[in-house]
Short mmCIF file of C-alpha atoms in Angstrom, two decimals:
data_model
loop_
_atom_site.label_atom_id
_atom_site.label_comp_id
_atom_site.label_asym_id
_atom_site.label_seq_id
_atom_site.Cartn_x
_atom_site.Cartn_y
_atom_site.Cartn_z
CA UNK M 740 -73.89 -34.47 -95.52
CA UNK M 741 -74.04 -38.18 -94.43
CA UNK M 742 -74.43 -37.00 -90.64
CA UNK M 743 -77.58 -37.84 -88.86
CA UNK M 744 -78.44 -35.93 -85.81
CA UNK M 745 -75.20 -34.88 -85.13
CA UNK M 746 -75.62 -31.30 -85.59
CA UNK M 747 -73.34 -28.57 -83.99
CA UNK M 748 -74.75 -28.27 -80.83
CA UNK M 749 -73.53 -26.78 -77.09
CA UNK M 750 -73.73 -29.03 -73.98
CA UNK M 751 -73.22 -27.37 -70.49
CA UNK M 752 -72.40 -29.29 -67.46
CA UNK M 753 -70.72 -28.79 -63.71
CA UNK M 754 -67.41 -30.07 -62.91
CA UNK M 755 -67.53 -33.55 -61.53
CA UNK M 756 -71.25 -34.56 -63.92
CA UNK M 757 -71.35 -37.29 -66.77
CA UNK M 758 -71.73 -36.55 -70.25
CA UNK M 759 -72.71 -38.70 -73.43
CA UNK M 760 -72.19 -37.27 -77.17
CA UNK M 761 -73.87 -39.19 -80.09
CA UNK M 762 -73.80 -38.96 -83.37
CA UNK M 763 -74.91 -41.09 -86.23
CA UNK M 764 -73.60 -41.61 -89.64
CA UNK M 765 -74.76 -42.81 -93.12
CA UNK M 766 -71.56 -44.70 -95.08
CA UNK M 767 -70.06 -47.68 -94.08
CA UNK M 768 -66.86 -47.33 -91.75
CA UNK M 769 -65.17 -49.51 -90.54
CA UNK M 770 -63.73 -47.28 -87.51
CA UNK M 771 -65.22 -44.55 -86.01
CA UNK M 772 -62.59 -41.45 -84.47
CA UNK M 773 -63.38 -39.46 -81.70
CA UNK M 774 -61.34 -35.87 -82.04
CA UNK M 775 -61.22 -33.25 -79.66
CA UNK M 776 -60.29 -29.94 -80.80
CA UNK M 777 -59.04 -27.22 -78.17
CA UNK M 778 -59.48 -23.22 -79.05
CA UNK M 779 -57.13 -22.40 -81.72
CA UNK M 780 -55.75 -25.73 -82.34
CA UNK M 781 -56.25 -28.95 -84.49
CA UNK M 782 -57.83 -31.63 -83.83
CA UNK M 783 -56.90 -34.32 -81.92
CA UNK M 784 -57.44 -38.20 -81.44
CA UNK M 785 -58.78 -39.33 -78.52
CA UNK M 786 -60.33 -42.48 -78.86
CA UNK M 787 -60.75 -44.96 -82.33
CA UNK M 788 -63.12 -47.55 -82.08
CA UNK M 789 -63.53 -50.51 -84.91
CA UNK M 790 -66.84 -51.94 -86.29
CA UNK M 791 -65.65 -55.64 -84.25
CA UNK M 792 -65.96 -53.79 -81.39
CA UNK M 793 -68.53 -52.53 -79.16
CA UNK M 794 -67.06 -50.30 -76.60
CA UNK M 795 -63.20 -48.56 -76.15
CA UNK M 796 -62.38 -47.52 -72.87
CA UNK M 797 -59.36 -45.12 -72.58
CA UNK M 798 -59.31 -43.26 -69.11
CA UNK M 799 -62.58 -41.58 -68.01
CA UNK M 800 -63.32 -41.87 -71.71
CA UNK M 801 -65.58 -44.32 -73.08
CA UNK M 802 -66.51 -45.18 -76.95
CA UNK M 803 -69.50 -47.36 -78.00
CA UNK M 804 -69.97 -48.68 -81.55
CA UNK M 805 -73.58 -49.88 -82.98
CA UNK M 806 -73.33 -51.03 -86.14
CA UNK M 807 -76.37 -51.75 -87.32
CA UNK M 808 -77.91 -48.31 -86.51
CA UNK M 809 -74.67 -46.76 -87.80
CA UNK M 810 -74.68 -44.73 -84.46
CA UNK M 811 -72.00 -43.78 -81.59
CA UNK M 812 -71.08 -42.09 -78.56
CA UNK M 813 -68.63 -40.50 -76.44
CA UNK M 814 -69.08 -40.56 -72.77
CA UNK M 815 -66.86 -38.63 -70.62
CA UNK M 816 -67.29 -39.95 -66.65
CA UNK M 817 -66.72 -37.01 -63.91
CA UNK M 818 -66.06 -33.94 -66.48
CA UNK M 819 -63.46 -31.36 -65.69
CA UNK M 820 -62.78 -28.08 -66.74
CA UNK M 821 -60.03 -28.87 -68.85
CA UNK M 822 -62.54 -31.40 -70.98
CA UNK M 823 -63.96 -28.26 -71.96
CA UNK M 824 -63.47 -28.06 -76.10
CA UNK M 825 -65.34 -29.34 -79.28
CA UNK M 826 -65.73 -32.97 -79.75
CA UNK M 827 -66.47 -34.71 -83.38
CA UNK M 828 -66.88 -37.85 -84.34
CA UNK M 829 -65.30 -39.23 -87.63
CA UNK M 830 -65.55 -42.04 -89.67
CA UNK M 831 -63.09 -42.99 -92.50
CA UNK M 832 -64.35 -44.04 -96.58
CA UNK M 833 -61.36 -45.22 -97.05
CA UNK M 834 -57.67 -45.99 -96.29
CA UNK M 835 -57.14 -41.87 -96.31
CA UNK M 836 -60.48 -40.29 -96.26
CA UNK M 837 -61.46 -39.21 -92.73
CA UNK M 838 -65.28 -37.70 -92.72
CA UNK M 839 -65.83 -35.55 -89.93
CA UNK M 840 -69.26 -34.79 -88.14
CA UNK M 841 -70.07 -30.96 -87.00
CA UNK M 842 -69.00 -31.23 -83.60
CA UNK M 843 -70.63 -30.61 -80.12
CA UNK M 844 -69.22 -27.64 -77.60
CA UNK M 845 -69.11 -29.02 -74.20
CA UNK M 846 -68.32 -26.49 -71.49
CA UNK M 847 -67.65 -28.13 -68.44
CA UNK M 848 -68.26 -25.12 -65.79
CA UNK M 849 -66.43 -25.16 -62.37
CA UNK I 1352 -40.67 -34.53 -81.46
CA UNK I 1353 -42.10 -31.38 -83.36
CA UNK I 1354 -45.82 -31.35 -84.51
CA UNK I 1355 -47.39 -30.33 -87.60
CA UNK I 1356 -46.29 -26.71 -88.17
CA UNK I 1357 -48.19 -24.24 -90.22
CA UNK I 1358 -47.27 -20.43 -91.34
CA UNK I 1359 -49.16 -18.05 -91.08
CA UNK I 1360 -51.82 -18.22 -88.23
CA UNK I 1361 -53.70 -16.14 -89.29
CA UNK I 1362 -54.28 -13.65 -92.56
CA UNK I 1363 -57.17 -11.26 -93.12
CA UNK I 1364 -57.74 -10.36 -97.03
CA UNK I 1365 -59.93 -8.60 -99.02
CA UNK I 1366 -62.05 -10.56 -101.53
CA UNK I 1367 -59.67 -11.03 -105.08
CA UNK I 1368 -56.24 -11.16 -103.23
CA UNK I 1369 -54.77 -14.28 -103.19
CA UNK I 1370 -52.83 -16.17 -100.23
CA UNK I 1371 -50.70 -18.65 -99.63
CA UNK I 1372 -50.83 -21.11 -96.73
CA UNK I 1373 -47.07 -23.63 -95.44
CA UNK I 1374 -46.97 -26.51 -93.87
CA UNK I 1375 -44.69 -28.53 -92.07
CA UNK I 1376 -45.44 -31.68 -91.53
CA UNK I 1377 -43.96 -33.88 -88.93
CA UNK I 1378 -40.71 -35.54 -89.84
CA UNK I 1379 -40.53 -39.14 -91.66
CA UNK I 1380 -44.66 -38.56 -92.37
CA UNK I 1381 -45.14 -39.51 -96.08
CA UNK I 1382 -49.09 -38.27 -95.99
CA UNK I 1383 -50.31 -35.13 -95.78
CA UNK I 1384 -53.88 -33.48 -95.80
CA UNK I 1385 -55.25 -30.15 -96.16
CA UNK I 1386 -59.01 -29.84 -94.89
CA UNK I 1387 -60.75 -26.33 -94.57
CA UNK I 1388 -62.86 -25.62 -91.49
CA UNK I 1389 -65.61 -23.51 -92.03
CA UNK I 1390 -66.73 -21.84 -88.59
CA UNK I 1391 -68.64 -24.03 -86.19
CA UNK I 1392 -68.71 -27.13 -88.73
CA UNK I 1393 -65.79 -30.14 -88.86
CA UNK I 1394 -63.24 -30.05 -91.44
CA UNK I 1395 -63.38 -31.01 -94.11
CA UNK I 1396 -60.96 -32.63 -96.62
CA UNK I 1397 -59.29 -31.09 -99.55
CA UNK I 1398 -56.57 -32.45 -101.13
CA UNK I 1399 -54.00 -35.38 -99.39
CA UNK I 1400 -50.94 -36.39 -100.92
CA UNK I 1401 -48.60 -39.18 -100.47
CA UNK I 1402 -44.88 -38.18 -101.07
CA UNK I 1403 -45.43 -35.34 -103.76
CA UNK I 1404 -47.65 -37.22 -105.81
CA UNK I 1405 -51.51 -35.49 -105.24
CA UNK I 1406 -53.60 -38.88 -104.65
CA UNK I 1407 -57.03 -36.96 -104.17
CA UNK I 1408 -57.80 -33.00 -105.14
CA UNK I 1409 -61.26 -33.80 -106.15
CA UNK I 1410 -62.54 -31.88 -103.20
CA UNK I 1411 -60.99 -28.87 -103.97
CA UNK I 1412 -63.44 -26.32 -104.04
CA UNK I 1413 -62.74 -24.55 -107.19
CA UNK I 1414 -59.61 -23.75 -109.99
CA UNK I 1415 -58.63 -20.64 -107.73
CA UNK I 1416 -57.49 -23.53 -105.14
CA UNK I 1417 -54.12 -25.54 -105.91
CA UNK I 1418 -51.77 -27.08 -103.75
CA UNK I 1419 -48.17 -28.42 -104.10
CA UNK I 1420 -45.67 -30.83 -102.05
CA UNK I 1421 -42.98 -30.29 -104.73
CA UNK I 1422 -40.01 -32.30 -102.66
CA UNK I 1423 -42.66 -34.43 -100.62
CA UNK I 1424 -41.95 -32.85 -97.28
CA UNK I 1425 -43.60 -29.32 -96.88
CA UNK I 1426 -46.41 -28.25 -98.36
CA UNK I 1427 -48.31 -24.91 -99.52
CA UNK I 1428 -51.80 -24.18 -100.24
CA UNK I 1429 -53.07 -21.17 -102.58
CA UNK I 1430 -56.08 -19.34 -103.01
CA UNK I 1431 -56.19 -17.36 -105.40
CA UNK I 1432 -58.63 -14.88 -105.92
CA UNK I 1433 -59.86 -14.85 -102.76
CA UNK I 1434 -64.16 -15.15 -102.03
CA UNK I 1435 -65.93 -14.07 -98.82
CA UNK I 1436 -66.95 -17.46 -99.08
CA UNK I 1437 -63.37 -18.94 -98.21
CA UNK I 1438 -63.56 -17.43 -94.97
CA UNK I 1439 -62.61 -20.61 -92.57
CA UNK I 1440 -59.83 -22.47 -90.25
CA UNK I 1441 -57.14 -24.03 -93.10
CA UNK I 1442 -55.83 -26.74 -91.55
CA UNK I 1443 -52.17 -29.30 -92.31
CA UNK I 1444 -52.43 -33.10 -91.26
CA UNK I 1445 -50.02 -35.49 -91.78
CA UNK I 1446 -49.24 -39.61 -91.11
CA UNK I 1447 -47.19 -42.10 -91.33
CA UNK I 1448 -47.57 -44.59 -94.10
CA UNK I 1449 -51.11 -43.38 -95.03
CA UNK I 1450 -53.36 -45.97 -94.72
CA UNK I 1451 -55.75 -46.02 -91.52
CA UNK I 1452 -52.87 -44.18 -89.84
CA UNK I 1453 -53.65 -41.56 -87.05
CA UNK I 1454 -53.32 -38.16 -88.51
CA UNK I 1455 -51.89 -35.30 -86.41
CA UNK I 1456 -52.88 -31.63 -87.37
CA UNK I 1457 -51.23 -28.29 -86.80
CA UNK I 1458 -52.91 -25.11 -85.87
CA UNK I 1459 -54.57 -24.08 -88.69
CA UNK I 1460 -54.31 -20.36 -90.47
CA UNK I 1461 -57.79 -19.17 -89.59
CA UNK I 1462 -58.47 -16.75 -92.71
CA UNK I 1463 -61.13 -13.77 -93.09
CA UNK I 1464 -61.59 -12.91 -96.33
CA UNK I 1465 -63.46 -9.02 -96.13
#
């Protein structure tokens, strides 16, 4: 595996908390992906960052991007129930290749 | 605009059957990817083609896997022979032009092998 310490792993929170996801990776990328995947469905895109860039914004979703530790994160501001669903990171080895990490459960309780 | 469909959602085998798994991808998208998803892990990639030519199937996990985009639009992905070991989420991506692209995935046919 070229993951770090992104192992599968559960996160619980209440409705209305902060959460940050991190994960670290051992190839060069030049992006890193943020998927969600709901129950029963594929995964999804929520948020690309690229290596010139240090932090994406999109909503109450936020991306950061360190380089030189080959390390991101995902931080989702004032969860809700409906963020509830597995989250990986992914980087891509080339033009096609996308790498995925194992993922980490967040439950967002009411 | 319709996603990335895939047929069946799910099939429960014994061990030496074989299966078959379609996919639709969405409309114009010259790329698509099959990745397996092993239970509580990411998926991971298979084979990808671009039109019907097969660009990567080095990740294929053995001869009894073999996939096919014969008219480069849907797609179908065979086991045969079927191993406990094979038990996992199959799951149909496709893009637009390849490249760095976004990829959008169906479903999945989540497969039990017994």
């Amino acid at each position: 595996s070229q993951w770090g310490e992104e192992n599968l792993q559960a996160l619980s929170i209440q409705e209305g908390e902060d959460v940050t996801m991190n994960c670290s990776y051992k190839t060069y990328t030049t992006v890193v992906h943020w998927y969600r995947q709901d129950s029963g469905r594929g995964p999804a895109l929520i948020i690309l960052i690229r290596s010139n860039e240090r932090e994406k914004r999109s909503g109450r979703l936020r991306a950061t991007l360190d380089t030189s530790s080959q390390s991101s994160s995902l931080s989702i501001t004032a969860a809700q129930c409906e963020d509830t669903a597995v989250y990986f990171c992914a980087t891509r080895t080339n033009a096609y290749k996308v790498i995925f990490g194992k993922g980490t459960h967040l439950h967002v309780l009411p | 605009e319709a996603g990335v469909t895939q047929s069946p959602r799910y099939a429960v085998l014994q061990e030496g059957q074989a299966v078959s798994f379609w996919c639709d991808p969405i409309s114009g998208h010259d790329t698509l990817y099959w990745y397996q998803q092993p239970r509580d892990q990411g998926p991971q990639l298979l084979v990808y083609f671009r039109d019907e030519a097969v660009i990567d199937n080095s990740q294929l996990p053995s001869d009894r896997f073999s996939a096919v985009r014969p008219k480069g639009t849907n797609s179908t992905l065979k086991i045969q022979s079927a191993k406990q070991g094979d038990t996992a989420t199959y799951l149909c991506a496709s893009s637009l032009l390849g490249g760095f692209a976004e990829q959008f995935f169906g479903p999945g046919t989540r497969l039990t092998v017994l």
